Amino acid sequence: MAQLTGGDPSLLRRINSAVVLHALRGVDAATLTELVGVTGLSRPTLEGVIEGLVDTGVVGPAAADAGSERKQGRPARRFRFRAESGYLLGIEIGPHRVAGLLSDLEGRMVGSAAREVDEEAPAEERLERTRAVVGEVLRHSGVPRDALRAVGVGSPGIIEADGTVRLGTALPGWTGLKLGDRLRRSFRCPVLVENDANAAAVAEHWKGAARDCDDLVFVLAGLSPGAGSLIGGRLHRGYGGAAGEIGALHLLGREALPEKLLSTTGEPLHKLDEAAVARVFALARGGDAKARDAVQRFIQRLVHDVAALVLALDPQRVVVGGWAAGLDGVLDPLRTELARYCLRPPQVKLSLLGEAAIATGALRLALDHVEEELFAVESTVTARR
Amino acid sequence: MAQLTGGDPSLLRRINSAVVLHALRGVDAATLTELVGVTGLSRPTLEGVIEGLVDTGVVGPAAADAGSERKQGRPARRFRFRAESGYLLGIEIGPHRVAGLLSDLEGRMVGSAAREVDEEAPAEERLERTRAVVGEVLRHSGVPRDALRAVGVGSPGIIEADGTVRLGTALPGWTGLKLGDRLRRSFRCPVLVENDANAAAVAEHWKGAARDCDDLVFVLAGLSPGAGSLIGGRLHRGYGGAAGEIGALHLLGREALPEKLLSTTGEPLHKLDEAAVARVFALARGGDAKARDAVQRFIQRLVHDVAALVLALDPQRVVVGGWAAGLDGVLDPLRTELARYCLRPPQVKLSLLGEAAIATGALRLALDHVEEELFAVESTVTARR
């Protein structure tokens, strides 16, 4: 056997624990003998590993299986992965609402809550609203705060690795906010902050319109589109966390702000006023010529920005979400125009998760973080390279 | 020890061979005892592995080290990695020239050759020119064709995994050409075909303007720009091999072909006529108003396309190569405009490898392929996940 891991006993123990957890997670329960067979570990090593895992609470005794009872003596002890030994929280902090989702260690949802927030609300009010939503979801589901293993957060802006918002023009007071640090005061577990479109991309891959697809671009279509992408199943954040922030592209040479494009009066719309945008779309459907021109300009711009992403990245699929995705007459022109200009046109699908996408993705990122700690055989072995 | 690799003896042997090669490659030579210490393998296992590696020619005996001589008996045998036991070839097949580079298994250059080819030459003529360049570089360096372990090729177009050109409008007869299969007739080793900009990106990362940078976009600036990108040090090809083919972006809503943008007469330039483009730039420097407008349009379009890539991918660095990179007045405006429109402006550098970039990258891809076979501990271990 190649001694790939060298002589570090704690590393070895970590790997062995991960191997055992992997094995237990795939079944309802298993005996020590079964685990010896699956993992290849010696029985004494396995007993030590199981003991450690039981101490942390991640593994516990399972009911004895009648079929496995020995003819003589007591039945063999069985162990199981305790999905209820820890919980994950996914939070969306958006322009118009704050939402929270709670799951166990298997990712099964056990609670949710959401509250509206004014688009003009200052950062402190938005943070207060967030704390209220977190309190509510924990209270309603009866999960103690200390049982949280990780918290994921999705919010607009370019987010640094420590959760600081480097640039976030969509929300008042967001740029420069140490969002990660502020939220960490409320939790004793890791808090991971991610760009909202990135989180939504992860969510659609997990349980939405891209479950069968590892190379996707998720477009959060609003007045100014943002995007998140997965490459080979992994989130592509970019070197500085700014990947997919294509909103500035239309400015090049054209200075065409979306709030002007969609205006029928010459006066720009308020950039977060979704209702005004929906009115323009409704007018256009009703045959209003100015509104139809405005919608046409808006669609052309969305096509252009999405085409830029598609040509740069060549994804298998584009998933369109955000509130503008639901507007009639967005998806079809996007599909037609992309097919016209892209050398290899991608599939274009509507988000399946809708407004739940961002919180769901934030939850998945929290779950990824915990799984990496618990099950990361690969990273520990290959770290030696 | 966790039995991570299960019970497959050939897999185990491969892993052990890779571990030993890794160890030998990092030193001039080593004794069996030294290798036992570094690899953690038992002495009998190690002896078997070394025997196998010596049989394939990749490892050979090294001169005994005087310092390591035993007081009694003969000195311990020493072994070394034989970089001269195999060779790699990197080939550029471009619009105006075909070039070849030859290296040993350490990537040390041992020969090169290049020939011009007419931009209008049919595919068969270009292939014939390629075979001539290959013959020349092998003959001049005295390396027998059978010593080639892998051949890499860089050429314009969207290239499928098997080396077929799915779409290649830059070269006559290129679209649909089974370039990989055609070239494989000349070699008994693997032939890997890659998009030219992708190959150049790999080259600049290996030994050019991005040696210290794992997240980069390489722009092959010509009349219609192509691009290649590395993310986390790995080539990003896209789902269908079309990533970075941003040439179509400017067509959206503007129908602005580059050969029209740069024209001073109203008649479009020939799309591969670099001399004509250089004349326009020279006229512009001389103060000609029409030429200055044309150059301005050309630069704006390059900025726009590169900005699209930067906003989508957020690379640490943009490396600009291709013939247009050398034109006065391209790099500075690009840097200024990108800084204006990108939320996190990347570094902008000129290619260091110049016209050698594509063949160098093709060579590196061939070397990667062989190294993966020889040294791939990671892929074999983690394949089990």
Coordinates of N, CA, C and O in Angstrom, one line a residue, chain B residues 110-235:
Chain B
V110 N 14.7 21.0 -27.6 CA 15.8 20.4 -28.3 C 15.8 20.7 -29.8 O 16.7 20.2 -30.5
G111 N 14.7 21.3 -30.3 CA 14.7 21.6 -31.7 C 13.5 22.4 -32.1 O 12.5 22.5 -31.3
S112 N 13.5 23.1 -33.2 CA 12.4 23.8 -33.7 C 12.5 24.0 -35.2 O 13.6 23.9 -35.8
A113 N 11.3 24.3 -35.8 CA 11.3 24.6 -37.3 C 10.0 25.3 -37.6 O 9.1 25.2 -36.8
A114 N 10.0 26.1 -38.7 CA 8.8 26.8 -39.0 C 8.8 27.1 -40.5 O 9.9 27.2 -41.1
R115 N 7.7 27.1 -41.2 CA 7.6 27.4 -42.6 C 6.3 28.3 -42.8 O 5.3 28.1 -42.1
E116 N 6.5 29.2 -43.8 CA 5.3 30.0 -44.1 C 4.3 29.2 -44.9 O 4.6 28.2 -45.5
V117 N 3.1 29.6 -44.8 CA 2.0 29.0 -45.7 C 1.1 30.1 -46.1 O 0.8 31.1 -45.3
D118 N 0.5 30.0 -47.3 CA -0.3 31.1 -47.8 C -1.7 31.0 -47.1 O -2.2 30.0 -46.8
E119 N -2.2 32.2 -46.7 CA -3.5 32.3 -46.0 C -4.6 31.6 -46.8 O -5.6 31.2 -46.2
E120 N -4.5 31.6 -48.1 CA -5.5 31.0 -48.9 C -5.3 29.5 -49.2 O -6.1 28.9 -50.0
A121 N -4.2 29.0 -48.7 CA -3.8 27.6 -49.0 C -5.0 26.6 -48.6 O -5.5 26.8 -47.5
P122 N -5.3 25.6 -49.5 CA -6.3 24.7 -49.1 C -5.8 23.8 -47.9 O -4.6 23.7 -47.7
A123 N -6.7 23.1 -47.3 CA -6.3 22.3 -46.1 C -5.2 21.3 -46.4 O -4.3 21.1 -45.6
E124 N -5.3 20.6 -47.6 CA -4.3 19.6 -47.9 C -2.9 20.2 -47.9 O -1.9 19.5 -47.5
E125 N -2.8 21.4 -48.5 CA -1.5 22.0 -48.6 C -1.0 22.3 -47.2 O 0.2 22.2 -46.9
R126 N -1.9 22.8 -46.3 CA -1.5 23.1 -45.0 C -1.0 21.9 -44.2 O -0.1 21.9 -43.4
L127 N -1.7 20.8 -44.4 CA -1.3 19.5 -43.8 C 0.0 19.0 -44.3 O 0.9 18.6 -43.5
E128 N 0.2 19.2 -45.6 CA 1.5 18.8 -46.2 C 2.6 19.6 -45.6 O 3.7 19.1 -45.3
R129 N 2.4 20.9 -45.5 CA 3.4 21.8 -44.9 C 3.7 21.4 -43.4 O 4.8 21.4 -43.0
T130 N 2.7 21.0 -42.7 CA 2.8 20.5 -41.3 C 3.7 19.3 -41.3 O 4.7 19.2 -40.5
R131 N 3.5 18.3 -42.2 CA 4.3 17.1 -42.2 C 5.7 17.5 -42.5 O 6.7 16.9 -41.9
A132 N 5.9 18.4 -43.4 CA 7.3 18.9 -43.7 C 8.0 19.5 -42.5 O 9.2 19.2 -42.2
V133 N 7.3 20.3 -41.7 CA 7.9 20.9 -40.6 C 8.3 19.9 -39.5 O 9.3 19.9 -38.9
V134 N 7.4 18.9 -39.3 CA 7.6 17.8 -38.4 C 8.9 17.0 -38.8 O 9.8 16.8 -37.9
G135 N 8.9 16.7 -40.1 CA 10.1 15.9 -40.5 C 11.4 16.7 -40.3 O 12.4 16.1 -39.8
E136 N 11.3 18.0 -40.5 CA 12.5 18.8 -40.4 C 13.0 18.9 -39.0 O 14.2 18.8 -38.7
V137 N 12.1 19.2 -38.0 CA 12.5 19.3 -36.7 C 13.0 18.0 -36.1 O 14.0 18.0 -35.3
L138 N 12.5 16.9 -36.5 CA 13.0 15.6 -36.0 C 14.4 15.3 -36.6 O 15.3 14.9 -35.9
R139 N 14.5 15.6 -37.9 CA 15.8 15.3 -38.6 C 16.9 16.1 -38.0 O 18.0 15.6 -37.6
H140 N 16.6 17.4 -37.8 CA 17.7 18.4 -37.4 C 18.1 18.0 -35.9 O 19.2 18.3 -35.5
S141 N 17.2 17.5 -35.1 CA 17.5 17.3 -33.7 C 18.0 15.8 -33.5 O 18.4 15.5 -32.4
G142 N 17.9 15.0 -34.6 CA 18.3 13.6 -34.4 C 17.5 12.8 -33.5 O 17.9 11.8 -33.0
V143 N 16.2 13.2 -33.4 CA 15.3 12.4 -32.5 C 14.4 11.5 -33.4 O 13.8 12.0 -34.4
P144 N 14.5 10.2 -33.2 CA 13.6 9.3 -34.1 C 12.2 9.5 -33.8 O 11.8 9.8 -32.6
R145 N 11.3 9.4 -34.8 CA 9.9 9.6 -34.7 C 9.3 8.7 -33.6 O 8.4 9.1 -32.9
D146 N 9.8 7.5 -33.4 CA 9.3 6.6 -32.4 C 9.5 7.0 -31.0 O 8.9 6.5 -30.1
A147 N 10.5 8.0 -30.8 CA 10.7 8.4 -29.4 C 9.7 9.5 -29.0 O 9.7 9.9 -27.8
L148 N 8.8 9.9 -29.9 CA 7.8 10.8 -29.5 C 6.8 10.1 -28.6 O 6.2 9.1 -28.9
R149 N 6.5 10.8 -27.4 CA 5.5 10.2 -26.5 C 4.1 10.9 -26.7 O 3.1 10.3 -26.3
A150 N 4.1 12.1 -27.2 CA 2.8 12.8 -27.4 C 3.1 14.0 -28.3 O 4.1 14.6 -28.3
V151 N 2.0 14.4 -29.1 CA 2.1 15.5 -30.0 C 0.9 16.5 -29.7 O -0.2 16.0 -29.6
G152 N 1.2 17.7 -29.4 CA 0.2 18.7 -29.2 C 0.1 19.6 -30.4 O 1.1 19.9 -31.1
V153 N -1.1 20.0 -30.8 CA -1.3 20.9 -32.0 C -2.2 22.1 -31.6 O -3.2 21.9 -30.9
G154 N -1.9 23.3 -32.0 CA -2.7 24.4 -31.7 C -3.1 25.0 -33.1 O -2.3 25.3 -34.0
S155 N -4.4 25.3 -33.3 CA -4.9 25.7 -34.5 C -6.2 26.5 -34.3 O -6.9 26.3 -33.3
P156 N -6.6 27.5 -35.2 CA -7.8 28.2 -35.0 C -9.1 27.4 -35.1 O -9.0 26.4 -35.8
G157 N -10.1 27.8 -34.4 CA -11.4 27.1 -34.6 C -11.9 26.5 -33.3 O -11.1 26.4 -32.3
I158 N -13.1 26.0 -33.3 CA -13.6 25.2 -32.2 C -13.3 23.8 -32.5 O -13.7 23.2 -33.5
I159 N -12.5 23.2 -31.5 CA -12.0 21.9 -31.8 C -12.7 20.9 -30.8 O -12.8 21.1 -29.6
E160 N -13.1 19.8 -31.4 CA -13.8 18.8 -30.5 C -12.7 18.0 -29.8 O -11.5 18.0 -30.1
A161 N -13.2 17.2 -28.8 CA -12.2 16.4 -28.0 C -11.4 15.4 -28.9 O -10.2 15.2 -28.6
D162 N -11.9 14.9 -30.0 CA -11.1 14.0 -30.8 C -10.3 14.7 -31.8 O -9.6 14.1 -32.6
G163 N -10.3 16.0 -31.8 CA -9.4 16.8 -32.7 C -10.1 17.2 -34.0 O -9.4 17.7 -34.9
T164 N -11.4 16.9 -34.1 CA -12.1 17.4 -35.3 C -12.4 18.9 -35.2 O -12.8 19.4 -34.1
V165 N -12.2 19.7 -36.3 CA -12.5 21.1 -36.2 C -14.0 21.2 -36.5 O -14.5 21.0 -37.6
R166 N -14.8 21.6 -35.4 CA -16.2 21.8 -35.6 C -16.5 23.0 -36.4 O -17.4 23.0 -37.2
L167 N -15.8 24.1 -36.1 CA -16.0 25.3 -36.8 C -14.7 26.1 -36.9 O -14.1 26.3 -35.9
G168 N -14.2 26.4 -38.1 CA -12.9 27.1 -38.2 C -13.0 28.0 -39.4 O -12.5 27.5 -40.5
T169 N -13.5 29.2 -39.3 CA -13.7 30.0 -40.5 C -12.4 30.7 -40.9 O -12.3 31.3 -42.0
A170 N -11.4 30.7 -40.0 CA -10.1 31.4 -40.3 C -9.3 30.8 -41.4 O -8.6 31.4 -42.2
L171 N -9.4 29.5 -41.5 CA -8.6 28.7 -42.5 C -9.4 28.0 -43.6 O -10.4 27.4 -43.2
P172 N -9.1 28.1 -44.8 CA -9.9 27.4 -45.9 C -9.9 25.9 -45.7 O -8.9 25.3 -45.4
G173 N -11.2 25.4 -45.7 CA -11.3 23.9 -45.6 C -11.2 23.4 -44.2 O -11.0 22.2 -44.0
W174 N -11.2 24.3 -43.2 CA -10.9 23.8 -41.9 C -12.1 23.2 -41.2 O -12.0 22.2 -40.5
T175 N -13.3 23.9 -41.4 CA -14.5 23.4 -40.7 C -14.8 22.0 -41.2 O -14.9 21.7 -42.3
G176 N -15.0 21.1 -40.2 CA -15.3 19.7 -40.5 C -14.1 18.8 -40.6 O -14.2 17.6 -40.7
L177 N -12.9 19.4 -40.8 CA -11.7 18.6 -41.0 C -11.4 17.7 -39.8 O -11.4 18.2 -38.6
K178 N -11.2 16.5 -40.0 CA -10.8 15.6 -38.9 C -9.3 15.7 -38.7 O -8.5 14.8 -39.0
L179 N -8.9 16.9 -38.2 CA -7.5 17.3 -38.0 C -6.7 16.3 -37.2 O -5.6 15.8 -37.5
G180 N -7.3 15.9 -36.1 CA -6.7 14.9 -35.2 C -6.4 13.6 -35.9 O -5.3 13.1 -35.9
D181 N -7.4 13.0 -36.6 CA -7.3 11.8 -37.3 C -6.2 11.9 -38.4 O -5.4 11.0 -38.6
R182 N -6.3 13.0 -39.1 CA -5.3 13.1 -40.2 C -3.9 13.1 -39.7 O -3.0 12.5 -40.3
L183 N -3.7 13.8 -38.6 CA -2.3 13.9 -38.1 C -1.9 12.6 -37.4 O -0.7 12.3 -37.4
R184 N -2.8 11.9 -36.8 CA -2.5 10.6 -36.2 C -1.8 9.6 -37.2 O -1.1 8.7 -36.7
R185 N -2.2 9.8 -38.4 CA -1.5 8.9 -39.4 C 0.0 9.0 -39.4 O 0.7 8.1 -39.8
S186 N 0.5 10.1 -39.0 CA 1.9 10.4 -39.1 C 2.7 10.0 -37.8 O 3.9 10.1 -37.7
F187 N 1.9 9.6 -36.7 CA 2.5 9.4 -35.4 C 2.0 8.1 -34.8 O 0.8 7.7 -35.1
R188 N 2.8 7.5 -33.9 CA 2.3 6.3 -33.2 C 2.0 6.6 -31.8 O 1.7 5.8 -30.9
C189 N 2.0 7.9 -31.4 CA 1.7 8.4 -30.1 C 0.5 9.2 -30.1 O 0.0 9.5 -31.2
P190 N -0.1 9.5 -28.9 CA -1.3 10.4 -28.9 C -1.1 11.7 -29.5 O 0.0 12.3 -29.4
V191 N -2.1 12.2 -30.3 CA -2.1 13.6 -30.9 C -3.2 14.4 -30.3 O -4.4 13.9 -30.4
L192 N -2.9 15.5 -29.6 CA -4.0 16.3 -29.0 C -4.1 17.6 -29.7 O -3.1 18.3 -29.9
V193 N -5.3 17.9 -30.2 CA -5.5 19.2 -30.9 C -6.3 20.2 -30.0 O -7.2 19.8 -29.4
E194 N -5.8 21.4 -30.0 CA -6.4 22.4 -29.2 C -6.5 23.7 -29.9 O -5.8 24.0 -30.8
N195 N -7.6 24.5 -29.6 CA -7.7 25.8 -30.1 C -6.5 26.7 -29.9 O -5.8 26.6 -28.8
D196 N -6.1 27.5 -30.9 CA -4.8 28.2 -30.8 C -4.7 29.2 -29.6 O -3.7 29.2 -28.9
A197 N -5.8 29.9 -29.3 CA -5.8 30.8 -28.2 C -5.7 30.1 -26.9 O -5.0 30.5 -25.9
N198 N -6.4 28.9 -26.8 CA -6.2 28.1 -25.6 C -4.8 27.6 -25.4 O -4.3 27.7 -24.3
A199 N -4.2 27.2 -26.5 CA -2.8 26.7 -26.4 C -1.9 27.9 -25.9 O -1.0 27.7 -25.1
A200 N -2.1 29.1 -26.5 CA -1.3 30.2 -26.1 C -1.5 30.6 -24.7 O -0.5 31.0 -24.0
A201 N -2.7 30.5 -24.2 CA -2.9 30.8 -22.7 C -2.1 29.8 -21.9 O -1.5 30.2 -20.9
V202 N -2.1 28.5 -22.2 CA -1.3 27.6 -21.5 C 0.2 27.9 -21.5 O 0.9 27.8 -20.5
A203 N 0.6 28.4 -22.7 CA 2.1 28.7 -22.9 C 2.5 29.9 -22.0 O 3.5 29.9 -21.4
E204 N 1.6 30.9 -22.0 CA 2.0 32.1 -21.2 C 2.0 31.8 -19.7 O 2.8 32.4 -19.0
H205 N 1.2 30.8 -19.3 CA 1.2 30.4 -17.9 C 2.5 29.6 -17.6 O 3.0 29.6 -16.5
W206 N 2.9 28.8 -18.6 CA 4.1 27.9 -18.4 C 5.4 28.7 -18.4 O 6.2 28.6 -17.4
K207 N 5.6 29.6 -19.4 CA 6.8 30.3 -19.5 C 6.7 31.7 -20.1 O 7.7 32.1 -20.7
G208 N 5.6 32.3 -19.9 CA 5.4 33.6 -20.5 C 5.0 34.7 -19.5 O 5.6 34.8 -18.4
A209 N 4.0 35.5 -19.9 CA 3.6 36.7 -19.1 C 2.7 36.3 -17.9 O 2.2 37.2 -17.3
A210 N 2.4 35.0 -17.7 CA 1.5 34.7 -16.6 C 2.1 33.5 -15.8 O 1.3 32.7 -15.3
R211 N 3.4 33.5 -15.7 CA 4.0 32.4 -14.9 C 3.5 32.4 -13.4 O 3.4 31.4 -12.8
D212 N 3.3 33.6 -12.9 CA 2.9 33.8 -11.5 C 1.4 33.9 -11.3 O 1.0 34.5 -10.3
C213 N 0.6 33.4 -12.2 CA -0.8 33.7 -12.2 C -1.6 32.6 -12.7 O -1.3 32.0 -13.8
D214 N -2.6 32.1 -11.9 CA -3.3 30.9 -12.3 C -4.7 31.2 -12.9 O -5.4 30.3 -13.3
D215 N -5.1 32.5 -12.9 CA -6.4 32.9 -13.4 C -6.2 34.0 -14.5 O -6.0 35.2 -14.2
L216 N -6.2 33.6 -15.7 CA -5.8 34.5 -16.8 C -6.7 34.3 -18.0 O -7.2 33.2 -18.3
V217 N -6.8 35.4 -18.7 CA -7.4 35.3 -20.1 C -6.3 35.7 -21.0 O -5.6 36.8 -20.9
F218 N -6.1 34.9 -22.1 CA -5.2 35.3 -23.1 C -6.0 35.7 -24.3 O -6.9 34.9 -24.8
V219 N -5.7 36.9 -24.9 CA -6.5 37.4 -26.0 C -5.5 37.3 -27.2 O -4.5 37.9 -27.2
L220 N -6.0 36.6 -28.2 CA -5.3 36.5 -29.5 C -5.8 37.6 -30.4 O -6.8 37.4 -31.0
A221 N -5.2 38.7 -30.3 CA -5.8 39.9 -31.0 C -5.4 39.9 -32.5 O -4.3 40.1 -32.8
G222 N -6.4 39.8 -33.3 CA -6.3 39.9 -34.7 C -7.5 40.8 -35.1 O -8.0 41.5 -34.4
L223 N -7.9 40.6 -36.4 CA -9.1 41.4 -36.8 C -10.3 40.9 -36.0 O -11.1 41.7 -35.5
S224 N -10.4 39.6 -35.8 CA -11.5 39.1 -34.9 C -10.8 38.4 -33.8 O -10.1 37.4 -34.0
P225 N -11.0 38.8 -32.6 CA -10.2 38.3 -31.5 C -10.8 36.9 -31.0 O -12.0 36.7 -31.0
G226 N -9.8 36.1 -30.6 CA -10.2 34.8 -30.0 C -9.5 34.9 -28.6 O -8.7 35.7 -28.4
A227 N -9.9 34.0 -27.7 CA -9.4 34.1 -26.4 C -9.3 32.7 -25.8 O -10.1 31.8 -26.1
G228 N -8.4 32.5 -24.9 CA -8.3 31.3 -24.1 C -8.2 31.6 -22.6 O -7.6 32.7 -22.3
S229 N -8.6 30.8 -21.7 CA -8.5 31.2 -20.3 C -8.1 30.0 -19.5 O -8.5 28.9 -19.7
L230 N -7.4 30.4 -18.4 CA -7.0 29.4 -17.4 C -7.7 29.8 -16.1 O -7.7 31.0 -15.7
I231 N -8.4 28.8 -15.5 CA -9.0 29.1 -14.2 C -8.4 28.2 -13.2 O -8.4 26.9 -13.4
G232 N -7.8 28.7 -12.1 CA -7.1 27.9 -11.2 C -6.0 27.1 -11.8 O -5.8 26.0 -11.4
G233 N -5.4 27.7 -12.8 CA -4.3 27.0 -13.5 C -4.7 25.9 -14.5 O -3.8 25.3 -15.1
R234 N -6.0 25.7 -14.7 CA -6.4 24.7 -15.6 C -7.1 25.4 -16.8 O -7.9 26.4 -16.6
L235 N -6.9 24.9 -18.0 CA -7.5 25.4 -19.2 C -9.0 25.2 -19.1 O -9.6 24.2 -18.8

